[in-house]
XYZ file of C-alpha atoms in Angstrom:
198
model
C 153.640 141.793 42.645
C 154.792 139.925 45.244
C 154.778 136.116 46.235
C 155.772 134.683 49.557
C 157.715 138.107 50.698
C 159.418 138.300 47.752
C 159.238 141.347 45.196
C 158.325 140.757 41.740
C 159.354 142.903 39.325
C 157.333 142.894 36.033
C 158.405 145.102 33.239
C 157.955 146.172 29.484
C 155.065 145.190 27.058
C 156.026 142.562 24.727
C 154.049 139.310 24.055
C 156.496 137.367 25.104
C 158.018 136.933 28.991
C 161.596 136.667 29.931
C 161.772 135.430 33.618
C 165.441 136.283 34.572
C 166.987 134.494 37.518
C 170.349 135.848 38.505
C 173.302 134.069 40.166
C 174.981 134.214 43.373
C 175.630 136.147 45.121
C 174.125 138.475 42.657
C 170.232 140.238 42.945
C 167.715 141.420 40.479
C 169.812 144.475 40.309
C 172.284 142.303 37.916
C 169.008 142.172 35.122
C 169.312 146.211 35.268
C 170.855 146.738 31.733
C 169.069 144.030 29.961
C 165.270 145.096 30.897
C 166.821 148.605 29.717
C 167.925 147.497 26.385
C 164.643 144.338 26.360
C 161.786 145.861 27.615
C 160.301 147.886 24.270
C 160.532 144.582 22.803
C 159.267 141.494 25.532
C 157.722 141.648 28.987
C 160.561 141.110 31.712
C 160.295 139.477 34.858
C 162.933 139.267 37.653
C 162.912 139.250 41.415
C 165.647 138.398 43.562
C 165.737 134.461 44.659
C 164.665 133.839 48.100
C 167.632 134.018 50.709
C 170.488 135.610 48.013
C 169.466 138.825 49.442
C 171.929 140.077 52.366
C 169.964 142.768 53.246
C 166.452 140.694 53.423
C 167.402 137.353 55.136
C 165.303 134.352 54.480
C 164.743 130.775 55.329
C 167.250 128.953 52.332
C 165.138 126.924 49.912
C 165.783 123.517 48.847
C 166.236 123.291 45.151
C 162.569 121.560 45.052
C 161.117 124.763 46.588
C 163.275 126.850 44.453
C 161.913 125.211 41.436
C 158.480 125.019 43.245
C 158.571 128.900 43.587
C 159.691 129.954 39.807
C 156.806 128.084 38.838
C 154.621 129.924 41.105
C 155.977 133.402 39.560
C 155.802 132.176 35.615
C 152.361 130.979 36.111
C 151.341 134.578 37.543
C 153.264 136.050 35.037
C 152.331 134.188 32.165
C 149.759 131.592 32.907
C 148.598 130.907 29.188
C 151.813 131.168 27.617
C 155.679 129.420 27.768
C 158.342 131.621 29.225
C 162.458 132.178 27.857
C 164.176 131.760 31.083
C 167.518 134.030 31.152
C 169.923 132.718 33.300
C 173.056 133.586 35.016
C 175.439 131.296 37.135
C 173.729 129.678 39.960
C 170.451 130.964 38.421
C 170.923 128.272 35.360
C 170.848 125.020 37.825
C 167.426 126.512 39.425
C 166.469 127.039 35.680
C 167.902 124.313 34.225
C 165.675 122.216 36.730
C 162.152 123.674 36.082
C 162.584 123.424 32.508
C 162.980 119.911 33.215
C 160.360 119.281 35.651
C 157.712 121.793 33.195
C 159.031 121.736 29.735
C 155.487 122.734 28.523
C 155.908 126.468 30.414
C 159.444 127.028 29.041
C 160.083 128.157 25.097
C 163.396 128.419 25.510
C 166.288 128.890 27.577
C 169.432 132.002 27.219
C 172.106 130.851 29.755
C 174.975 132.930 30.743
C 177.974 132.509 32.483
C 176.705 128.923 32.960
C 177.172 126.665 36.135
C 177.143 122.716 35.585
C 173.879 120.893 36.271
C 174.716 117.479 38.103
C 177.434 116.760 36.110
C 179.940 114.324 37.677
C 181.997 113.604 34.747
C 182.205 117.003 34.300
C 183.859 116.858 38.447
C 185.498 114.211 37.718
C 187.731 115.156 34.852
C 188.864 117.787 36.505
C 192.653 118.241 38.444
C 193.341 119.033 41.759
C 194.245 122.246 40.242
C 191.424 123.083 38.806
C 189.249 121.946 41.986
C 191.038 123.957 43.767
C 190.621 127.350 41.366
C 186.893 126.862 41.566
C 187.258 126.468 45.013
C 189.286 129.509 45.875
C 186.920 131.853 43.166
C 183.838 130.726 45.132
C 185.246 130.493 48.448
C 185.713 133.863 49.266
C 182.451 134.978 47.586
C 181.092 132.920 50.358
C 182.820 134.312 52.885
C 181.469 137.578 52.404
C 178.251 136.850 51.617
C 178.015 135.195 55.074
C 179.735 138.488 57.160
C 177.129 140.925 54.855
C 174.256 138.584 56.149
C 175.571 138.806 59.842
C 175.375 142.351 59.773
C 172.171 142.277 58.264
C 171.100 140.480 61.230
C 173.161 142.507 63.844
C 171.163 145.154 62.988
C 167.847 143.975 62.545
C 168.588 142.467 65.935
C 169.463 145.902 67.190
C 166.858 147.753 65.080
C 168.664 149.801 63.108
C 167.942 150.010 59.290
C 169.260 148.293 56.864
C 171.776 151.042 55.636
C 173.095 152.330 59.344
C 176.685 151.107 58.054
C 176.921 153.236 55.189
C 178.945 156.439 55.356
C 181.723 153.935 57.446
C 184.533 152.218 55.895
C 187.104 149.402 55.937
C 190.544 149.329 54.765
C 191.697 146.768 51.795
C 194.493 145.433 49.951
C 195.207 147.929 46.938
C 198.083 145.406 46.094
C 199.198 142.194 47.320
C 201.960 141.212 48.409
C 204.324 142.245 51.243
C 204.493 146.017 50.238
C 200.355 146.115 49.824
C 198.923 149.672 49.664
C 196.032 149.990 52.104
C 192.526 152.359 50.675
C 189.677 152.988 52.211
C 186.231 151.692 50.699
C 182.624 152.443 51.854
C 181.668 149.306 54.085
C 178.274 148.343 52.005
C 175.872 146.093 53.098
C 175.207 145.029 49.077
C 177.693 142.153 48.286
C 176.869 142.866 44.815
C 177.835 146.514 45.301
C 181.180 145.436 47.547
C 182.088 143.338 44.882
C 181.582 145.731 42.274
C 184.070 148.369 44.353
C 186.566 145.677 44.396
């Protein structure tokens, strides 16, 4: 299936759906284990949310036409019955937010590795410290998330496919500090897969 240029994977034949959303800067690929070990048992959907995808590019939603778009895929998906939404990082605010908005379509909620929804006593009680942790975990995620999306584009631009960078490679860190060790990794145009070499 797909909806707006986005893939929709459907999977297993339970009576029940699990719509997965995934985190950033994660893809579907992340639900890969758990439709193996769930899909005997339930129906699973997942799909990868519009513009986390470095290698297909999209126009960013707002988190009304993120919410506006889940609830496009759960009523194809399961347009008589509620849905348990599993949910992973950045994927629990978009689900956190159509449960809200359409409590009727959602049974029930698994959230993992949980992000906070709105919460400013949550920001609030936190140090500088601990601002700055959060900061420094996400900051480089977004980082490279931006460079795998620029090449993305250099190459679409240029019209070469989508995997003319593999077989290259860049050199990182082994170690840090002033005596690092330098290796050699496959330059991937996956952030999830980078990340996962790392």
């Amino acid at each position: 299936m797909n909806l707006h240029g986005v893939d929709i994977q459907v999977e297993g034949n339970g009576s029940e759906t699990l719509v997965m959303l995934h985190g950033w800067p994660d893809t579907l690929a992340l639900w890969n284990d758990t439709v193996e070990a769930l899909s005997d048992t339930y129906q699973c959907v997942r799909f990868t949310l519009p513009a986390f995808d470095a290698q297909a590019p999209m126009q960013a939603k707002s988190l009304v036409e993120m919410v506006s778009f889940i609830h496009e895929v759960v009523s194809a998906v399961s347009p008589h019955k509620p849905v348990t939404l599993v949910l992973h990082d950045w994927g629990c605010i978009f689900g956190y937010e159509y449960a809200a908005l359409h409590p009727d379509r959602v049974k029930r909620m698994v959230a993992v590795d949980v992000g906070d929804h709105n919460s400013h006593a949550l920001l609030s009680s936190w140090t500088a410290k601990a601002k700055w942790g959060v900061f420094s975990y996400q900051i480089w995620l977004a980082v490279a998330w931006q460079i795998a999306r620029w090449f993305t584009i250099a190459r679409q631009v240029r019209g070469q496919p989508n995997d003319a960078l593999h077989g290259q490679s860049f050199k990182v860190p082994q170690s840090a500090g002033r005596h690092a060790q330098w290796h050699e990794l496959p330059l991937c145009h996956e952030v999830d897969g980078l990340f996962r070499r790392l």
